[in-house]
Backbone as CSV, one residue per row, in Angstrom:
resi,resn,N_x,N_y,N_z,CA_x,CA_y,CA_z,C_x,C_y,C_z
1,UNK,0.682,-1.248,-0.291,0.129,0.153,0.055,0.716,1.089,-0.302
2,UNK,2.052,1.172,0.357,3.058,2.361,0.248,2.849,2.917,-1.153
3,UNK,3.297,4.261,-1.209,2.855,5.029,-2.494,1.388,5.091,-2.919
4,UNK,0.459,4.686,-2.179,-0.830,4.733,-2.701,-1.627,5.762,-1.570
5,UNK,-2.416,6.573,-2.305,-3.031,7.692,-1.524,-4.266,7.197,-0.668
6,UNK,-4.486,7.214,0.422,-5.449,6.348,1.189,-6.909,7.361,0.950
7,UNK,-7.978,6.788,-0.002,-9.067,7.558,-0.029,-10.032,7.517,0.900
8,UNK,-10.212,8.694,1.460,-10.588,9.132,2.900,-12.343,9.697,2.399
9,UNK,-13.244,9.291,3.297,-14.466,10.020,3.522,-14.537,10.462,4.971
10,UNK,-15.163,11.642,5.018,-15.565,12.220,6.124,-16.954,12.382,6.614
11,UNK,-17.528,11.777,7.574,-18.933,11.853,7.979,-19.295,12.585,9.296
12,UNK,-19.663,14.008,9.242,-20.014,14.541,10.437,-21.334,15.490,10.213
13,UNK,-22.023,15.511,11.183,-23.335,16.394,10.992,-23.079,18.014,10.832
14,UNK,-21.895,18.437,11.726,-21.542,19.701,11.513,-20.693,20.279,10.837
15,UNK,-21.297,21.410,9.857,-20.558,21.641,8.403,-19.500,22.481,8.678
16,UNK,-19.069,23.198,9.857,-17.921,23.733,10.250,-17.011,22.818,10.766
17,UNK,-17.318,21.741,11.267,-16.355,20.624,11.488,-15.918,19.882,10.093
18,UNK,-16.701,19.590,9.096,-16.487,19.192,7.979,-15.337,19.882,7.270
19,UNK,-15.553,21.151,7.309,-14.472,22.262,6.565,-13.255,22.125,7.311
20,UNK,-13.182,22.130,8.999,-12.104,22.175,9.630,-11.337,20.882,9.235
21,UNK,-12.001,19.588,9.279,-11.268,18.403,9.256,-10.879,18.098,7.828
22,UNK,-11.650,18.696,6.749,-10.969,18.728,5.434,-9.752,19.547,4.869
23,UNK,-9.661,20.366,5.729,-8.474,21.404,5.781,-7.115,20.524,6.317
24,UNK,-7.528,20.115,7.712,-6.653,19.283,8.114,-6.116,18.034,7.235
25,UNK,-6.911,17.267,6.865,-6.737,16.302,5.938,-5.704,16.373,4.906
26,UNK,-6.226,17.524,4.161,-5.139,18.098,3.101,-3.824,17.942,3.378
27,UNK,-3.502,18.645,4.556,-2.084,18.588,5.078,-1.377,17.441,5.515
28,UNK,-2.333,16.277,5.459,-1.521,14.853,5.974,-1.041,14.209,4.826
29,UNK,0.215,13.795,4.674,0.962,13.278,3.649,0.123,11.928,3.190
30,UNK,-0.120,11.689,1.980,-0.787,10.003,1.759,-2.283,9.971,1.808
31,UNK,-3.019,11.172,1.873,-4.415,10.744,2.117,-5.023,11.585,1.027
32,UNK,-6.201,11.320,0.500,-7.028,11.950,-0.372,-8.495,11.974,-0.006
33,UNK,-9.118,13.178,0.133,-10.420,13.514,0.611,-11.286,13.172,-0.572
34,UNK,-12.407,12.174,-0.328,-13.258,11.879,-1.599,-14.557,12.690,-1.788
35,UNK,-14.948,12.577,-0.431,-16.366,13.268,-0.052,-16.171,13.599,1.320
36,UNK,-17.402,14.510,1.713,-17.498,14.971,3.181,-19.056,15.110,3.418
37,UNK,-19.676,14.164,3.959,-21.206,14.044,3.869,-21.400,14.415,5.578
38,UNK,-22.963,14.588,5.718,-23.358,15.128,6.936,-24.457,14.036,7.810
39,UNK,-24.890,13.060,6.850,-25.848,12.187,7.337,-25.046,10.798,7.347
40,UNK,-25.833,9.927,8.111,-25.331,8.546,8.418,-25.843,7.755,6.785
41,UNK,-27.259,8.284,6.221,-27.388,7.557,5.044,-26.271,7.628,3.784
42,UNK,-25.902,8.761,3.711,-24.717,9.334,2.643,-23.587,8.730,2.950
43,UNK,-23.218,8.511,4.481,-22.009,7.879,4.805,-21.924,6.576,4.454
44,UNK,-22.917,5.758,4.946,-23.118,4.258,4.703,-22.825,4.185,3.010
45,UNK,-23.758,5.159,2.329,-23.843,4.444,0.663,-22.775,5.127,0.162
46,UNK,-21.905,5.774,0.612,-20.721,6.046,-0.185,-19.539,5.377,0.168
47,UNK,-19.585,4.967,1.486,-18.501,4.237,2.196,-18.583,2.394,1.767
48,UNK,-19.860,2.190,0.874,-19.871,0.832,0.715,-19.308,0.666,-0.601
49,UNK,-18.793,1.778,-1.211,-18.323,2.017,-2.620,-16.698,1.148,-2.185
50,UNK,-16.480,0.179,-2.849,-15.302,-0.420,-2.570,-13.834,0.561,-2.955
51,UNK,-13.907,1.947,-3.487,-12.859,2.608,-3.678,-12.596,3.550,-2.333
52,UNK,-13.133,3.483,-1.391,-13.147,4.105,-0.273,-12.223,3.156,0.593
53,UNK,-10.945,3.641,1.360,-10.398,3.146,2.109,-10.574,3.076,3.518
54,UNK,-10.703,4.364,4.106,-10.926,4.795,5.187,-12.086,6.092,5.366
55,UNK,-12.988,5.645,6.456,-14.050,6.466,6.686,-13.801,7.216,8.197
56,UNK,-13.656,8.539,8.204,-13.490,9.287,9.467,-15.094,9.806,9.974
57,UNK,-15.149,9.055,10.927,-16.847,8.785,11.344,-17.220,9.439,12.541
58,UNK,-17.953,10.387,12.720,-18.814,10.998,13.816,-19.860,9.844,14.617
59,UNK,-20.204,9.920,15.805,-20.984,9.221,16.439,-22.353,9.780,16.348
60,UNK,-22.277,11.123,16.263,-23.914,11.681,16.324,-23.997,12.552,15.040
61,UNK,-25.214,11.743,14.483,-25.688,12.019,13.197,-26.929,12.254,13.129
62,UNK,-27.615,12.978,12.367,-28.945,13.652,12.318,-29.968,12.166,12.167
63,UNK,-29.757,11.385,11.176,-30.806,10.267,10.962,-30.389,9.090,11.579
64,UNK,-29.143,8.600,11.770,-28.824,7.729,13.005,-27.594,7.614,13.221
65,UNK,-27.168,6.563,13.889,-25.761,7.040,14.790,-25.011,6.159,13.834
66,UNK,-23.643,6.762,14.296,-22.563,6.312,13.725,-22.346,4.646,13.909
67,UNK,-22.642,4.339,15.087,-22.786,2.743,15.209,-23.535,2.178,14.099
68,UNK,-24.418,2.655,13.994,-25.233,2.025,12.848,-24.716,2.113,11.452
69,UNK,-23.773,3.062,10.965,-23.180,3.201,10.050,-22.124,1.924,10.163
70,UNK,-21.399,2.267,10.966,-20.477,1.012,11.354,-21.025,-0.560,10.927
71,UNK,-22.041,-0.777,11.756,-22.643,-2.294,11.353,-23.349,-2.299,9.816
72,UNK,-23.520,-1.279,9.197,-23.910,-1.506,7.910,-22.850,-1.897,6.930
73,UNK,-21.595,-1.152,7.381,-20.306,-1.342,6.611,-19.989,-2.801,6.807
74,UNK,-20.057,-3.175,8.035,-19.325,-4.504,8.448,-20.209,-5.610,7.649
75,UNK,-21.320,-5.293,7.423,-22.430,-6.221,6.730,-22.034,-6.157,5.157
76,UNK,-21.915,-5.016,4.678,-21.646,-5.037,3.191,-20.379,-5.381,2.756
77,UNK,-19.302,-4.732,3.319,-17.907,-4.503,3.055,-17.042,-5.547,4.266
78,UNK,-17.575,-5.880,4.957,-16.708,-6.805,6.084,-15.491,-5.940,6.612
79,UNK,-14.406,-6.271,6.351,-13.010,-5.723,7.143,-12.585,-4.952,5.694
80,UNK,-13.436,-4.914,4.746,-12.598,-4.091,3.331,-12.513,-2.793,3.385
81,UNK,-12.918,-2.034,4.542,-12.970,-0.502,4.741,-12.366,-0.454,6.204
82,UNK,-11.468,0.559,6.561,-11.323,1.108,7.849,-11.903,2.054,8.348
83,UNK,-12.445,2.280,9.408,-13.168,3.235,10.110,-12.285,3.799,11.218
84,UNK,-12.248,5.066,11.493,-11.883,5.990,12.604,-12.556,6.786,13.365
85,UNK,-13.067,6.572,14.306,-14.067,7.242,14.804,-13.470,8.718,15.456
86,UNK,-14.003,9.773,14.875,-14.024,11.289,15.648,-15.184,11.917,15.951
87,UNK,-15.186,11.718,17.185,-16.367,12.084,18.029,-16.065,12.549,19.388
88,UNK,-17.395,13.462,19.622,-17.433,13.773,21.198,-17.960,12.642,22.110
89,UNK,-18.451,11.706,21.395,-19.025,10.797,22.301,-17.934,9.842,23.102
90,UNK,-18.184,9.915,24.168,-17.156,9.062,25.163,-17.885,8.180,25.970
91,UNK,-19.109,8.089,26.041,-19.663,6.843,27.022,-19.435,5.596,26.604
92,UNK,-19.359,4.871,27.831,-18.712,3.450,27.606,-19.445,2.670,26.530
93,UNK,-20.774,2.971,26.474,-21.654,2.073,25.752,-21.057,2.215,24.546
94,UNK,-21.035,3.547,23.799,-20.785,3.820,22.412,-19.253,3.371,22.103
95,UNK,-18.250,3.552,22.984,-17.179,3.205,22.726,-16.960,1.844,22.647
96,UNK,-17.629,0.939,23.532,-17.424,-0.520,23.618,-17.960,-1.023,22.429
97,UNK,-19.108,-0.453,21.821,-19.721,-0.880,20.351,-18.901,-0.649,19.118
98,UNK,-18.339,0.565,19.333,-17.033,0.908,18.250,-15.927,-0.167,18.153
99,UNK,-15.508,-0.490,19.169,-14.406,-1.317,19.403,-14.502,-2.799,18.852
100,UNK,-15.913,-2.949,19.264,-16.186,-4.259,18.849,-16.379,-4.473,17.268
101,UNK,-16.547,-3.341,16.767,-16.557,-3.117,15.114,-15.173,-3.111,14.876
102,UNK,-14.208,-3.136,15.345,-12.889,-2.953,14.970,-12.524,-1.927,14.383
103,UNK,-12.984,-0.766,14.924,-12.436,0.724,14.392,-11.082,0.690,14.565
104,UNK,-10.260,1.407,13.733,-8.856,1.595,13.851,-8.394,2.839,14.718
105,UNK,-9.190,3.552,15.390,-8.948,4.517,16.397,-10.014,5.141,16.806
106,UNK,-9.852,5.876,17.699,-11.189,6.592,18.532,-10.473,7.847,18.996
107,UNK,-10.479,9.247,18.265,-10.204,10.528,18.514,-11.124,11.235,19.180
108,UNK,-11.239,11.832,20.266,-12.010,12.209,20.931,-12.152,13.739,20.772
109,UNK,-13.246,14.553,20.213,-13.057,15.991,20.019,-13.410,16.585,21.705
110,UNK,-12.830,17.751,21.685,-12.286,18.684,20.534,-10.592,18.030,20.694
111,UNK,-9.792,18.382,19.553,-8.549,17.908,19.493,-7.899,18.782,18.485
112,UNK,-6.472,19.223,18.865,-5.759,19.952,17.787,-5.466,19.421,16.276
113,UNK,-4.967,20.462,15.627,-4.581,19.741,14.011,-3.303,19.016,14.246
114,UNK,-2.572,19.068,15.363,-1.219,18.233,15.582,-1.896,17.073,16.019
115,UNK,-2.667,16.795,16.799,-3.190,15.384,17.048,-3.692,14.812,16.042
116,UNK,-4.788,15.471,15.184,-5.370,14.618,14.101,-4.340,14.102,12.979
117,UNK,-3.199,15.097,12.764,-2.280,14.803,11.936,-1.428,13.472,12.725
118,UNK,-1.240,13.444,13.620,-0.310,12.525,14.156,-1.083,11.166,14.125
119,UNK,-2.419,11.272,14.442,-3.266,9.975,14.703,-3.343,9.506,13.102
120,UNK,-3.459,10.165,12.018,-3.607,9.636,10.723,-2.162,9.168,10.523
121,UNK,-1.346,9.992,10.794,0.073,9.546,10.296,0.482,8.142,10.696
122,UNK,0.224,7.925,12.164,0.329,6.314,12.581,-0.437,5.455,11.909
123,UNK,-1.480,5.880,11.582,-2.494,4.976,10.870,-1.857,4.588,9.667
124,UNK,-1.475,5.682,8.873,-0.951,5.449,7.560,0.199,4.191,7.546
125,UNK,1.232,4.635,8.758,2.358,3.746,8.892,1.776,2.353,9.111
126,UNK,0.972,2.191,10.057,0.304,0.686,10.403,-0.246,0.196,9.213
127,UNK,-1.065,1.037,8.543,-1.765,0.375,7.308,-0.488,-0.121,6.349
128,UNK,0.399,0.604,6.037,1.517,0.335,5.001,2.377,-1.114,5.384
129,UNK,2.188,-1.559,6.720,2.651,-2.732,6.981,1.862,-3.986,7.083
130,UNK,0.604,-3.766,6.947,-0.446,-4.980,6.756,-0.072,-5.696,5.401
131,UNK,-0.202,-6.984,5.556,0.128,-7.951,4.325,-1.077,-7.464,3.453
132,UNK,-1.152,-7.658,2.222,-2.150,-7.348,1.326,-3.363,-8.487,1.461
133,UNK,-4.555,-7.825,1.305,-5.771,-8.674,1.293,-5.650,-9.590,2.657
134,UNK,-5.159,-9.246,3.722,-5.185,-10.039,4.815,-6.424,-9.296,5.820
135,UNK,-7.475,-10.069,6.114,-8.490,-9.476,6.776,-7.965,-9.707,8.368
136,UNK,-8.725,-8.712,8.984,-8.360,-8.199,10.573,-9.066,-9.450,11.381
137,UNK,-8.466,-10.443,12.073,-8.637,-11.258,12.790,-9.369,-11.074,14.051
138,UNK,-10.226,-11.875,14.494,-10.522,-11.904,15.907,-9.316,-12.118,16.905
139,UNK,-9.391,-11.271,18.162,-8.615,-11.685,19.234,-9.106,-13.200,19.933
140,UNK,-8.230,-13.957,20.357,-8.781,-15.055,21.460,-9.983,-14.724,22.101
141,UNK,-10.059,-13.683,22.828,-11.106,-13.422,23.840,-12.107,-13.201,23.179
142,UNK,-12.340,-12.746,21.895,-13.338,-12.663,21.155,-14.155,-13.785,20.735
143,UNK,-13.311,-14.522,20.207,-13.393,-15.757,19.756,-14.156,-16.741,20.907
144,UNK,-13.502,-16.547,22.191,-14.008,-17.237,23.183,-15.576,-16.689,23.703
145,UNK,-15.807,-15.366,23.526,-16.941,-14.989,23.556,-18.109,-15.418,22.674
146,UNK,-17.807,-15.541,21.244,-18.694,-15.939,20.269,-18.752,-17.439,20.437
147,UNK,-17.980,-18.167,21.062,-18.470,-19.686,21.078,-19.147,-19.956,22.563
148,UNK,-20.424,-20.683,22.351,-21.046,-20.689,23.707,-20.311,-21.893,24.307
149,UNK,-20.292,-21.703,25.705,-19.302,-22.823,26.600,-20.453,-23.984,26.708
150,UNK,-19.965,-25.106,26.850,-20.640,-26.549,26.941,-21.051,-26.408,28.334
151,UNK,-20.273,-25.916,29.368,-20.998,-26.231,30.783,-20.944,-24.872,31.159
152,UNK,-21.641,-24.578,32.299,-22.050,-23.355,32.786,-21.040,-23.107,33.753
153,UNK,-20.752,-21.709,33.537,-19.338,-21.147,34.074,-19.487,-21.390,35.939
154,UNK,-18.389,-21.467,36.327,-18.609,-21.795,38.107,-19.026,-20.491,38.572
155,UNK,-19.800,-20.844,39.839,-20.155,-19.823,40.403,-19.493,-19.441,41.566
156,UNK,-18.792,-18.357,41.534,-17.846,-17.850,42.493,-18.509,-18.262,43.874
157,UNK,-17.603,-18.497,45.011,-18.010,-18.709,46.163,-18.132,-17.507,46.826
158,UNK,-17.681,-16.346,46.277,-18.006,-15.195,47.352,-18.268,-14.099,46.318
159,UNK,-19.509,-13.212,46.311,-20.159,-12.188,45.710,-18.965,-11.437,44.951
160,UNK,-19.126,-10.997,43.792,-18.468,-10.208,42.969,-18.805,-8.646,43.281
161,UNK,-17.841,-8.000,43.910,-18.245,-6.382,44.322,-18.538,-5.837,42.863
162,UNK,-19.895,-5.011,42.848,-20.378,-4.360,41.314,-19.579,-3.252,41.352
163,UNK,-19.303,-2.507,39.987,-18.867,-1.519,39.938,-19.565,-0.227,40.427
164,UNK,-18.921,0.738,41.066,-19.553,1.882,41.506,-20.766,2.398,40.791
165,UNK,-21.830,2.610,41.201,-22.903,3.289,40.657,-24.007,2.098,40.168
166,UNK,-23.724,0.868,40.255,-24.503,-0.076,40.041,-24.981,-0.845,41.189
167,UNK,-26.383,-1.318,41.139,-27.052,-1.782,42.303,-27.237,-3.268,42.077
168,UNK,-27.211,-4.168,42.825,-27.820,-5.676,42.862,-29.176,-5.951,42.421
169,UNK,-29.592,-5.432,43.220,-31.375,-5.290,43.050,-31.683,-4.907,41.423
170,UNK,-31.092,-3.661,41.137,-31.473,-3.520,39.728,-30.848,-4.541,38.705
171,UNK,-29.605,-4.965,39.028,-28.827,-5.665,37.990,-29.875,-7.267,38.087
172,UNK,-30.316,-7.592,39.155,-31.175,-8.696,39.016,-32.075,-8.520,38.077
173,UNK,-33.066,-7.338,38.484,-34.308,-7.221,37.604,-33.916,-6.833,36.211
174,UNK,-32.962,-6.380,35.711,-32.586,-6.286,34.555,-32.315,-8.030,33.850
175,UNK,-31.468,-8.557,34.811,-30.884,-9.968,34.094,-32.471,-10.781,34.056
176,UNK,-33.494,-10.711,34.973,-34.686,-11.236,35.013,-35.214,-10.898,33.685
177,UNK,-35.494,-9.685,33.094,-36.191,-9.388,31.768,-35.498,-9.802,30.794
178,UNK,-34.031,-10.394,30.805,-33.496,-10.944,29.363,-34.008,-12.410,29.284
179,UNK,-33.953,-12.663,28.192,-34.338,-14.098,28.004,-33.290,-14.879,27.477
180,UNK,-32.981,-16.260,27.660,-31.715,-16.931,27.328,-31.641,-17.384,25.884
181,UNK,-32.871,-17.227,25.209,-32.735,-17.531,23.727,-33.346,-16.705,22.839
182,UNK,-34.465,-15.688,23.408,-34.932,-14.635,22.378,-34.153,-13.322,22.724
183,UNK,-33.356,-12.634,21.938,-32.820,-11.604,22.023,-33.856,-10.507,21.981
184,UNK,-33.634,-9.369,22.761,-34.336,-8.268,23.082,-33.640,-7.041,22.790
185,UNK,-34.459,-6.067,22.657,-33.884,-4.380,22.128,-33.774,-3.849,23.474
186,UNK,-32.950,-2.804,23.591,-32.911,-2.033,24.757,-34.184,-1.620,25.416
187,UNK,-35.011,-0.855,24.319,-36.255,-0.501,24.766,-37.234,-1.615,25.174
188,UNK,-37.195,-2.593,24.922,-38.187,-4.080,25.440,-37.395,-4.488,26.688
189,UNK,-36.374,-4.421,26.777,-35.833,-4.916,28.164,-36.221,-3.655,29.263
190,UNK,-36.309,-2.379,28.652,-36.618,-1.288,29.512,-37.926,-1.349,30.087
191,UNK,-38.905,-1.881,28.942,-40.337,-1.963,29.297,-40.351,-2.962,30.107
192,UNK,-39.825,-4.149,29.867,-39.884,-5.285,31.104,-39.530,-5.082,32.280
193,UNK,-38.374,-4.110,32.515,-37.802,-4.141,33.929,-38.304,-2.835,34.697
194,UNK,-38.909,-2.012,33.837,-39.314,-0.691,34.360,-38.228,0.410,34.771
195,UNK,-36.946,0.163,34.193,-35.999,1.076,34.297,-35.885,1.923,33.156
196,UNK,-35.132,2.794,33.106,-35.306,3.848,31.976,-33.995,3.132,30.925
197,UNK,-34.155,3.691,29.853,-33.234,3.198,28.692,-31.827,3.608,29.273
198,UNK,-31.560,4.402,29.617,-30.027,5.103,30.077,-29.528,4.060,31.042
199,UNK,-30.317,3.671,32.057,-30.073,2.723,32.938,-30.048,1.252,32.673
200,UNK,-30.829,1.112,31.600,-30.674,-0.551,31.009,-29.491,-0.452,30.332
201,UNK,-29.055,0.530,29.462,-27.802,0.439,28.722,-26.676,0.332,29.633
202,UNK,-26.607,0.734,30.723,-25.386,0.945,31.453,-25.295,-0.571,32.190
203,UNK,-26.128,-1.118,32.380,-26.354,-2.578,33.186,-25.948,-3.566,32.287
204,UNK,-26.521,-3.371,30.684,-26.186,-4.326,29.867,-24.777,-4.206,29.339
205,UNK,-24.147,-2.952,29.321,-22.735,-2.951,29.089,-21.934,-3.784,30.132
206,UNK,-22.393,-3.688,31.441,-21.565,-4.168,32.299,-21.934,-5.891,32.334
207,UNK,-23.268,-6.441,32.166,-23.434,-7.728,31.786,-22.694,-8.404,30.472
208,UNK,-22.565,-7.309,29.549,-21.829,-7.798,28.051,-20.220,-8.110,28.248
209,UNK,-19.958,-7.008,29.306,-18.478,-7.148,29.525,-17.962,-8.252,30.746
210,UNK,-18.868,-8.612,31.397,-18.738,-9.811,32.235,-19.328,-11.287,32.012
211,UNK,-19.494,-11.162,30.430,-20.054,-12.457,29.625,-21.506,-13.000,30.009
212,UNK,-22.459,-11.998,30.889,-23.506,-12.581,31.541,-24.665,-12.356,30.174
213,UNK,-24.600,-11.535,29.431,-25.238,-11.172,28.312,-24.573,-11.295,27.007
214,UNK,-25.437,-11.613,26.044,-24.650,-11.914,24.682,-25.241,-10.936,23.618
215,UNK,-24.565,-10.073,22.721,-25.067,-9.153,22.088,-24.820,-9.526,20.361
216,UNK,-26.026,-9.110,19.579,-26.403,-9.544,18.567,-27.128,-8.390,17.848
217,UNK,-26.963,-8.557,16.464,-27.896,-7.226,15.680,-28.691,-7.879,14.719
218,UNK,-29.703,-6.980,14.358,-30.583,-7.306,13.297,-31.031,-5.918,12.641
219,UNK,-31.545,-6.091,11.444,-32.068,-4.869,10.780,-33.605,-4.780,10.958
220,UNK,-34.178,-3.476,11.460,-35.287,-3.031,11.779,-36.183,-2.679,10.597
221,UNK,-37.049,-2.250,10.938,-38.199,-2.191,9.818,-37.927,-1.363,8.736
222,UNK,-37.136,-0.187,9.080,-36.679,0.694,8.115,-35.062,0.342,7.419
223,UNK,-34.785,-0.697,7.969,-33.256,-1.166,7.531,-32.207,-0.644,8.454
224,UNK,-32.450,-0.130,9.550,-31.584,0.255,10.619,-31.028,-0.913,11.417
225,UNK,-29.883,-1.241,11.505,-29.563,-2.133,12.604,-29.944,-1.664,14.004
226,UNK,-30.358,-2.840,14.597,-30.578,-2.782,16.174,-29.711,-3.776,17.000
227,UNK,-29.327,-3.148,18.183,-28.577,-4.114,18.977,-29.519,-4.654,19.886
228,UNK,-29.366,-5.952,20.188,-30.237,-7.048,20.851,-29.377,-7.738,21.971
229,UNK,-29.914,-8.107,22.849,-29.416,-8.915,24.234,-30.078,-9.936,24.603
230,UNK,-29.396,-10.940,24.765,-30.041,-12.147,25.801,-28.913,-12.816,26.722
231,UNK,-29.680,-13.457,27.729,-28.999,-13.725,29.029,-28.377,-14.980,28.485
232,UNK,-26.964,-14.987,28.836,-26.112,-16.293,28.577,-26.594,-17.293,29.995
233,UNK,-27.135,-18.180,29.472,-27.649,-19.282,30.494,-26.207,-19.951,30.946
């Protein structure tokens, strides 16, 4: 890939940010700006083009989230396009989902031009060292999480302390709302548990991190990917 310009797509809802980052990108050696768009719909459509190498993606878009753009790209192009998140979103739920989709970087706004140039320069160097046509593999831990265990995990003899801000009673309520074979959306789990969507997301993030909940995706009625959760038996 050395000597080849990295064809880049910018996706951000703020026109001022698009202009600024477009100017930044022009000063980074080895990159070519193909387009700058403001919606997830346009971002997903253009990034599905196999000529795009890298998407610089905001998480907060007017029609649907950057996470949904990521899911669409992985379904259409699998690992054929790199995505770097450039966003002010820093909540654990969003960051975990982005990392699960194998983004090549996550740069939190606001940042300086120097930070932008440094991150893209590092990415270009790493990209240049990749063997051609080699897909990004899953780490062992990710593979282990995808494979259903044959035996139930051992129950610890002493209770595990929950992270600060989580209550065992709420955790048990949300666990009870999860089905072991039928995945459900955050909204459905919130309705079943009586907790708010924000609370449910926080607890589901903990349950997914600890292997007590499995995460999957499906397309909704309007073609938007939905995140689904089920209890790991």
